[in-house]
CSV table of C-alpha atoms and ligand atoms in Angstrom, one decimal:
chain,number,residue,atom,x,y,z
A,743,MET,CA,-12.7,-6.4,-0.7
A,744,ILE,CA,-8.9,-7.1,-2.0
A,745,CYS,CA,-9.0,-10.5,-2.6
A,746,ASP,CA,-5.8,-12.4,-4.1
A,747,HIS,CA,-7.4,-15.6,-4.4
A,748,LEU,CA,-10.2,-15.4,-6.3
A,749,ASP,CA,-11.1,-19.1,-7.1
A,750,ARG,CA,-10.7,-19.5,-3.5
A,751,VAL,CA,-13.7,-16.4,-2.7
A,752,LEU,CA,-15.8,-18.2,-5.3
A,753,GLN,CA,-15.7,-21.0,-3.7
A,754,ASP,CA,-17.2,-19.9,-0.8
A,755,LEU,CA,-20.2,-18.9,-2.7
A,756,THR,CA,-21.4,-22.0,-3.2
A,757,ALA,CA,-21.9,-22.6,0.4
A,758,ARG,CA,-23.6,-19.4,0.8
A,759,TYR,CA,-25.8,-19.3,-1.8
A,760,GLU,CA,-28.6,-22.4,-3.6
A,761,GLN,CA,-27.0,-21.6,-6.7
A,762,VAL,CA,-24.7,-18.9,-8.8
A,763,CYS,CA,-24.7,-17.9,-12.9
A,764,VAL,CA,-22.1,-15.7,-14.0
A,765,VAL,CA,-22.7,-12.4,-16.2
A,766,GLY,CA,-19.2,-11.5,-18.3
A,767,ASP,CA,-18.2,-9.0,-20.7
A,768,ALA,CA,-17.8,-11.4,-23.4
A,769,SER,CA,-13.9,-9.6,-24.4
A,770,ILE,CA,-12.3,-11.0,-21.5
A,771,GLN,CA,-13.7,-14.4,-21.6
A,772,HIS,CA,-11.0,-15.9,-22.3
A,773,SER,CA,-8.7,-14.6,-19.8
A,774,VAL,CA,-10.7,-16.0,-16.7
A,775,VAL,CA,-9.4,-19.6,-17.9
A,776,SER,CA,-7.9,-20.2,-15.1
A,777,ILE,CA,-10.6,-19.3,-12.8
A,778,GLN,CA,-12.4,-22.8,-12.4
A,779,LYS,CA,-15.8,-21.1,-11.2
A,780,PHE,CA,-16.2,-19.6,-14.6
A,781,GLY,CA,-16.0,-23.1,-16.1
A,782,GLU,CA,-18.7,-24.6,-13.7
A,783,TRP,CA,-21.2,-22.0,-13.1
A,784,SER,CA,-23.5,-21.3,-16.0
A,785,ALA,CA,-22.3,-18.2,-17.8
A,786,LEU,CA,-23.8,-15.4,-19.8
A,787,TRP,CA,-21.0,-13.5,-22.2
A,788,LEU,CA,-22.1,-10.4,-23.3
A,789,GLU,CA,-20.9,-8.3,-26.0
A,790,VAL,CA,-21.2,-5.0,-24.2
A,791,SER,CA,-20.9,-1.3,-25.3
A,792,GLU,CA,-22.3,2.1,-24.2
A,793,GLU,CA,-24.6,1.2,-27.3
A,794,ARG,CA,-25.3,-2.1,-25.3
A,795,LYS,CA,-26.1,0.0,-22.2
A,796,SER,CA,-29.4,-0.2,-23.0
A,797,LEU,CA,-32.8,-2.5,-21.9
A,798,GLU,CA,-32.1,-5.2,-24.1
A,799,THR,CA,-29.3,-6.1,-23.0
A,800,VAL,CA,-30.8,-6.0,-19.3
A,801,GLN,CA,-33.6,-8.1,-21.0
A,802,ALA,CA,-31.0,-10.9,-22.2
A,803,ILE,CA,-29.6,-11.1,-18.6
A,804,TRP,CA,-33.2,-11.8,-17.2
A,805,ASP,CA,-34.0,-14.4,-19.7
A,806,PHE,CA,-31.1,-15.8,-19.2
A,807,LEU,CA,-31.7,-16.2,-15.6
A,808,PHE,CA,-35.9,-17.2,-15.6
A,809,ALA,CA,-33.7,-20.2,-18.0
A,810,GLN,CA,-31.2,-21.0,-15.5
A,811,SER,CA,-34.4,-21.5,-12.8
A,812,MET,CA,-32.8,-18.3,-10.5
A,813,THR,CA,-34.5,-18.1,-7.4
A,814,ARG,CA,-34.3,-15.5,-4.9
A,815,ARG,CA,-31.8,-17.9,-3.0
A,816,GLY,CA,-29.3,-17.3,-5.6
A,817,VAL,CA,-26.3,-14.9,-6.4
A,818,LEU,CA,-25.5,-13.4,-9.4
A,819,VAL,CA,-21.4,-12.7,-10.5
A,820,CYS,CA,-21.1,-10.4,-12.6
A,821,ILE,CA,-17.2,-9.9,-14.2
A,822,GLY,CA,-16.4,-6.7,-16.6
A,823,GLY,CA,-16.2,-3.2,-16.9
A,824,GLY,CA,-18.3,-0.6,-15.5
A,825,VAL,CA,-20.5,-1.5,-17.9
A,826,LEU,CA,-21.1,-4.3,-17.3
A,827,THR,CA,-21.6,-4.1,-13.8
A,828,ASP,CA,-23.8,-1.0,-14.1
A,829,ILE,CA,-26.2,-3.2,-16.6
A,830,ALA,CA,-26.1,-6.5,-14.7
A,831,GLY,CA,-26.1,-4.9,-11.7
A,832,LEU,CA,-29.7,-3.1,-12.6
A,833,ALA,CA,-30.8,-6.4,-14.2
A,834,ALA,CA,-30.0,-8.9,-11.0
A,835,ALA,CA,-31.8,-5.8,-8.4
A,836,THR,CA,-35.2,-6.1,-11.2
A,837,TYR,CA,-35.3,-9.8,-11.6
A,838,LYS,CA,-37.6,-11.1,-9.1
A,839,ARG,CA,-37.6,-7.4,-7.1
A,840,GLY,CA,-34.2,-8.0,-6.5
A,841,ILE,CA,-31.3,-10.7,-5.9
A,842,ASP,CA,-27.8,-10.5,-4.5
A,843,TYR,CA,-25.1,-9.7,-7.0
A,844,ILE,CA,-21.1,-9.8,-7.1
A,845,ASN,CA,-19.4,-7.8,-9.0
A,846,VAL,CA,-15.7,-8.5,-9.7
A,847,PRO,CA,-14.7,-5.1,-11.1
A,848,THR,CA,-11.9,-6.4,-14.2
A,849,THR,CA,-10.3,-2.7,-15.2
A,850,LEU,CA,-9.1,-0.1,-13.1
A,851,LEU,CA,-12.0,2.5,-13.4
A,852,ALA,CA,-14.4,-0.3,-12.8
A,853,MET,CA,-12.6,-1.2,-9.7
A,854,VAL,CA,-11.8,2.4,-7.7
A,855,ASP,CA,-15.4,3.6,-9.1
A,856,ALA,CA,-18.5,1.6,-10.5
A,857,SER,CA,-18.2,-1.7,-9.3
A,858,THR,CA,-18.7,0.0,-5.7
A,859,GLY,CA,-21.3,2.4,-4.4
A,860,GLY,CA,-24.5,1.0,-6.2
A,861,LYS,CA,-25.5,3.0,-9.2
A,862,THR,CA,-26.6,0.6,-11.3
A,863,GLY,CA,-28.5,2.0,-14.3
A,864,ILE,CA,-28.8,1.8,-18.7
A,865,ASN,CA,-28.8,4.5,-21.2
A,866,TYR,CA,-32.1,5.5,-22.3
A,867,GLY,CA,-33.9,8.7,-24.5
A,868,GLY,CA,-29.9,9.3,-25.4
A,869,LEU,CA,-29.4,9.9,-22.0
A,870,LYS,CA,-26.2,8.3,-20.6
A,871,ASN,CA,-27.8,6.4,-17.4
A,872,SER,CA,-31.0,7.6,-17.1
A,873,ILE,CA,-32.6,4.9,-16.2
A,874,GLY,CA,-31.3,3.0,-13.3
A,875,VAL,CA,-31.7,2.3,-9.7
A,876,PHE,CA,-29.1,2.5,-6.4
A,877,ALA,CA,-29.2,-1.2,-5.2
A,878,PRO,CA,-25.7,-1.9,-4.2
A,879,PRO,CA,-23.6,-5.8,-4.5
A,880,VAL,CA,-23.2,-7.8,-1.9
A,881,GLU,CA,-19.7,-7.8,-2.4
A,882,THR,CA,-16.8,-6.5,-5.0
A,883,LEU,CA,-14.3,-8.7,-5.1
A,884,ILE,CA,-10.9,-6.8,-6.6
A,885,TRP,CA,-8.5,-9.6,-7.7
A,886,PRO,CA,-4.8,-7.5,-8.0
A,887,GLU,CA,-3.8,-10.1,-10.8
A,888,TRP,CA,-6.2,-8.2,-13.5
A,889,LEU,CA,-3.7,-4.9,-13.0
A,890,LYS,CA,-1.2,-6.8,-13.9
A,891,THR,CA,-2.3,-6.7,-17.9
A,892,LEU,CA,-4.0,-3.4,-17.6
A,893,PRO,CA,-2.3,-1.4,-20.8
A,894,ALA,CA,-1.1,2.3,-20.4
A,895,LYS,CA,-4.8,4.1,-21.6
A,896,GLU,CA,-6.8,1.7,-19.1
A,897,PHE,CA,-4.8,2.4,-16.6
A,898,LEU,CA,-4.6,6.4,-16.9
A,899,ASN,CA,-8.5,5.9,-17.2
A,900,GLY,CA,-8.4,4.7,-13.7
A,901,TYR,CA,-6.0,6.8,-12.1
A,902,ALA,CA,-8.0,9.7,-13.5
A,903,GLU,CA,-11.3,8.6,-10.9
A,904,MET,CA,-8.6,7.8,-8.0
A,905,LEU,CA,-7.3,11.3,-8.3
A,906,LYS,CA,-10.5,12.7,-8.3
A,907,THR,CA,-10.9,10.7,-5.0
A,908,GLY,CA,-7.6,12.1,-3.6
A,909,LEU,CA,-8.8,15.8,-3.9
A,910,ILE,CA,-11.9,15.1,-2.0
A,911,ALA,CA,-10.8,12.5,0.3
A,912,GLU,CA,-10.2,13.4,3.9
A,913,SER,CA,-6.9,11.9,4.0
A,914,GLY,CA,-4.7,14.5,2.5
A,915,ARG,CA,-2.4,11.9,2.5
A,916,LEU,CA,-3.8,10.0,-0.1
A,917,TRP,CA,-3.3,13.3,-2.8
A,918,ASP,CA,0.0,13.1,-2.0
A,919,ARG,CA,0.6,9.1,-2.4
A,920,LEU,CA,-0.8,9.5,-5.9
A,921,LEU,CA,0.8,12.0,-7.1
A,922,GLN,CA,4.0,10.2,-6.2
A,923,TYR,CA,2.9,6.9,-8.3
A,924,ASP,CA,4.7,6.8,-11.4
A,925,PRO,CA,2.3,5.4,-13.8
A,926,ASP,CA,5.7,4.4,-15.9
A,927,GLN,CA,6.9,1.9,-14.1
A,928,MET,CA,2.9,0.0,-13.0
A,929,ASP,CA,4.6,-1.0,-9.7
A,930,ILE,CA,1.6,-3.1,-8.5
A,931,ALA,CA,1.9,-3.5,-5.0
A,932,PRO,CA,1.6,0.3,-4.4
A,933,LEU,CA,-1.2,0.2,-7.2
A,934,THR,CA,-3.6,-2.1,-4.9
A,935,ALA,CA,-2.5,0.0,-1.9
A,936,LEU,CA,-4.0,2.9,-3.5
A,937,ILE,CA,-7.5,1.3,-4.6
A,938,ALA,CA,-7.6,-0.1,-1.8
A,939,ASP,CA,-7.7,3.3,0.2
A,940,CYS,CA,-9.3,4.9,-3.1
A,941,VAL,CA,-12.0,2.2,-2.5
A,942,ALA,CA,-12.4,2.9,1.6
A,943,ALA,CA,-12.5,6.3,0.8
A,944,LYS,CA,-15.7,6.3,-1.7
A,945,GLU,CA,-18.0,3.6,0.7
A,946,GLN,CA,-17.2,6.2,3.6
A,947,ILE,CA,-19.1,8.3,2.0
A,948,VAL,CA,-21.8,6.6,-0.1
A,949,LYS,CA,-22.2,4.6,3.9
A,950,GLN,CA,-23.6,8.4,5.0
A,951,ASP,CA,-25.3,9.5,1.5
A,952,PRO,CA,-25.9,6.1,-0.5
A,953,ARG,CA,-28.5,8.3,-2.4
A,954,GLU,CA,-27.0,11.1,-3.9
A,955,GLU,CA,-28.7,13.5,-1.7
A,956,GLY,CA,-25.9,16.1,-0.5
A,957,LEU,CA,-22.6,14.5,0.8
A,958,ARG,CA,-22.1,12.3,-1.9
A,959,LYS,CA,-22.1,15.2,-4.8
A,960,VAL,CA,-18.4,15.4,-3.6
A,961,LEU,CA,-17.8,12.3,-5.7
A,962,ASN,CA,-18.9,14.3,-9.0
A,963,LEU,CA,-15.8,17.4,-8.7
A,964,GLY,CA,-14.6,17.0,-12.4
A,965,HIS,CA,-18.2,15.4,-13.7
A,966,THR,CA,-19.9,18.6,-14.5
A,967,PHE,CA,-17.5,19.7,-17.2
A,968,GLY,CA,-16.1,15.9,-17.9
A,969,HIS,CA,-19.2,14.3,-18.8
A,970,ALA,CA,-20.2,17.2,-21.1
A,971,LEU,CA,-16.9,17.0,-23.0
A,972,GLU,CA,-17.2,12.8,-23.2
A,973,GLU,CA,-20.4,13.4,-24.2
A,974,MET,CA,-20.0,16.5,-27.2
A,975,ASN,CA,-16.9,14.1,-28.1
A,976,ASN,CA,-18.5,10.6,-28.9
A,977,GLN,CA,-21.7,12.1,-30.1
A,978,HIS,CA,-20.2,12.2,-33.2
A,979,ALA,CA,-16.8,10.3,-32.9
A,980,GLU,CA,-16.2,6.7,-33.7
A,981,VAL,CA,-15.4,3.8,-31.3
A,982,SER,CA,-11.8,4.3,-32.0
A,983,SER,CA,-11.5,8.3,-31.6
A,984,GLN,CA,-13.9,8.2,-28.3
A,985,MET,CA,-13.1,9.9,-25.2
A,986,PRO,CA,-12.6,7.4,-22.7
A,987,HIS,CA,-14.4,8.2,-19.5
A,988,GLY,CA,-11.1,8.7,-17.4
A,989,TYR,CA,-9.5,10.9,-19.7
A,990,ALA,CA,-12.6,12.7,-19.8
A,991,VAL,CA,-12.6,13.5,-15.9
A,992,LEU,CA,-9.0,14.5,-15.9
A,993,TYR,CA,-9.9,17.7,-17.9
A,994,GLY,CA,-12.8,18.5,-15.7
A,995,LEU,CA,-11.0,18.2,-13.2
A,996,ILE,CA,-8.9,20.9,-14.5
A,997,ALA,CA,-11.8,23.6,-15.5
A,998,GLU,CA,-13.2,22.7,-11.9
A,999,LEU,CA,-10.0,23.4,-10.3
A,1000,TYR,CA,-9.4,26.3,-12.2
A,1001,LEU,CA,-12.5,27.3,-10.9
A,1002,SER,CA,-11.5,26.3,-7.5
A,1003,VAL,CA,-8.9,28.7,-7.6
A,1004,THR,CA,-11.3,32.1,-8.8
A,1005,LYS,CA,-14.3,31.2,-7.1
A,1006,LEU,CA,-13.4,29.5,-3.5
A,1007,ALA,CA,-9.5,30.8,-3.3
A,1008,CYS,CA,-8.5,27.3,-3.3
A,1009,PRO,CA,-4.2,27.3,-3.6
A,1010,LYS,CA,-3.2,26.9,-7.0
A,1011,GLU,CA,-0.5,23.5,-6.8
A,1012,PRO,CA,-3.2,20.6,-7.4
A,1013,LEU,CA,-4.6,22.9,-10.7
A,1014,GLN,CA,-0.9,23.1,-11.6
A,1015,GLN,CA,-0.2,19.6,-10.8
A,1016,LEU,CA,-3.0,18.1,-12.7
A,1017,THR,CA,-1.8,20.2,-15.7
A,1018,GLN,CA,1.7,18.8,-15.6
A,1019,LEU,CA,-0.4,14.8,-15.4
A,1020,MET,CA,-2.1,16.1,-18.6
A,1021,LEU,CA,0.3,17.7,-20.1
A,1022,HIS,CA,2.6,14.4,-19.7
A,1023,TYR,CA,0.3,11.5,-19.6
A,1024,TYR,CA,-3.0,12.1,-21.2
A,1025,GLY,CA,-2.7,15.5,-23.7
A,1026,ARG,CA,-4.7,17.9,-24.7
A,1027,PRO,CA,-8.8,17.6,-24.8
A,1028,VAL,CA,-9.5,18.7,-28.9
A,1029,CYS,CA,-12.3,21.0,-29.0
A,1030,LYS,CA,-13.2,23.9,-31.5
A,1031,CYS,CA,-14.3,26.8,-30.2
A,1032,SER,CA,-17.5,26.7,-32.2
A,1033,ASP,CA,-18.2,23.4,-29.4
A,1034,ARG,CA,-18.4,25.5,-26.3
A,1035,ASP,CA,-22.1,26.7,-26.7
A,1036,GLU,CA,-22.7,22.9,-26.8
A,1037,LEU,CA,-20.6,22.2,-23.7
A,1038,ILE,CA,-22.5,24.7,-21.9
A,1039,ARG,CA,-25.8,23.3,-23.2
A,1040,LEU,CA,-25.1,20.1,-21.9
A,1041,MET,CA,-23.5,21.1,-18.9
A,1042,GLN,CA,-27.4,23.0,-18.4
A,1043,GLN,CA,-28.7,19.3,-19.0
A,1044,ASP,CA,-26.9,17.3,-16.6
A,1045,LYS,CA,-29.0,15.2,-14.7
A,1046,LYS,CA,-27.4,15.9,-11.2
A,1047,ASN,CA,-28.7,19.1,-11.9
A,1048,GLU,CA,-31.4,20.3,-9.6
A,1049,ARG,CA,-33.2,23.2,-11.1
A,1050,ALA,CA,-33.1,23.4,-15.0
A,1051,ALA,CA,-30.8,24.9,-17.0
A,1052,GLU,CA,-28.5,25.7,-14.2
A,1053,ILE,CA,-24.7,24.4,-14.1
A,1054,ASN,CA,-24.2,22.9,-10.9
A,1055,CYS,CA,-20.5,21.8,-9.6
A,1056,THR,CA,-18.5,20.3,-6.9
A,1057,LEU,CA,-15.7,22.5,-6.0
A,1058,ILE,CA,-12.5,22.4,-3.5
A,1059,SER,CA,-11.4,25.1,-1.1
A,1060,ASN,CA,-8.4,23.1,-0.8
A,1061,ILE,CA,-7.5,19.5,-1.0
A,1062,ALA,CA,-9.9,17.5,1.1
A,1063,GLN,CA,-12.1,20.1,1.6
A,1064,PRO,CA,-15.1,19.7,-1.2
A,1065,VAL,CA,-17.5,22.2,-1.6
A,1066,ILE,CA,-21.3,20.7,-3.2
A,1067,ASN,CA,-23.6,22.8,-5.1
A,1068,GLN,CA,-21.4,25.4,-6.6
A,1069,ILE,CA,-23.3,26.9,-9.2
A,1070,ILE,CA,-21.4,28.3,-11.9
A,1071,THR,CA,-22.2,31.6,-14.4
A,1072,ILE,CA,-22.6,31.1,-18.1
A,1073,GLU,CA,-19.9,33.4,-18.2
A,1074,GLU,CA,-17.8,31.6,-15.7
A,1075,ALA,CA,-17.9,28.2,-17.5
A,1076,ASN,CA,-16.8,30.1,-20.4
A,1077,GLU,CA,-13.8,30.8,-18.3
A,1078,ALA,CA,-13.0,27.7,-17.0
A,1079,LEU,CA,-13.4,26.5,-20.8
A,1080,GLU,CA,-10.9,29.0,-22.3
A,1081,TYR,CA,-7.8,27.9,-19.8
A,1082,LEU,CA,-8.5,24.5,-20.5
A,1083,PHE,CA,-8.2,24.9,-23.9
A,1084,SER,CA,-5.3,27.7,-23.9
A,1085,LEU,CA,-3.1,24.6,-22.1
B,2348,LIG,N1,-19.4,7.5,-9.6
B,2348,LIG,C1,-19.8,8.5,-8.8
B,2348,LIG,C2,-20.6,7.6,-7.6
B,2348,LIG,O1,-20.5,6.6,-7.7
B,2348,LIG,O2,-21.5,8.4,-6.6
């Protein structure tokens, strides 16, 4: 829920739970000093990154909770971006067979995607989010104040996931409203309303299919190509030149909308609109021609696949008309990559 007075909402937790502990991202510790509760409650501030999205970090949280003698009548407040809420959610879901946890997302990406829906996890065996459980937070508290400090890159990172939601959500108006939003102005009131609508659209889908057995796969639009681009780019890149998740999703959306046009006769307009956004705000993806085989291999290994070595995508036949489980041939995947890299 959107909450204008985070301190007041957090204060209520003291009445609802016997004990409250906090796990937060150390990089935002200085910016939460105005929230009194984060000073009063026992807190563990962690350095987080994809490399630290590991069992050791989950263990550090378990150790902290044991040291605080946390019981199942307590609640863990998890504050940070998606990496932090994924790890802390897993720690909460497994500590003493599961305690309540509350997410306080601090990035746009975490607000509109990671902090709702109950996917928790860590990276393992070199694979992203390969160990985890479905365990929803009891609440996700979205505090619009964070948005005021959002750097442009962070905004674009979350905006791409919002665009994805606009393309699949039942209300076609969401897509139009997202396109009308001016990223250069960063007007907080309309952005907050758009976040609330994106979260509501996601919650509606997750409620019907919490374990991603069918319908929830619509949320994967853009992610088959996006994950492959992100993984390939980030395997070798320095942290400073890594491709942010939202940028990879935007590139993935373009490749998968191209396939939506060619395979499902989706109108060309959304593809053209996304392409304009990419050229204006995100820039082109960096990739060498020789990387194409590696991208195809990564897509064939995607954990979302139901069968080995196939490429499975969610596509759309129009705005708000997603179609799951579309099997893409290697030739079609190459054609979509060719299109993306020719822009
Ligand atoms: N990020 C997609 C999902 O939560 O299913």
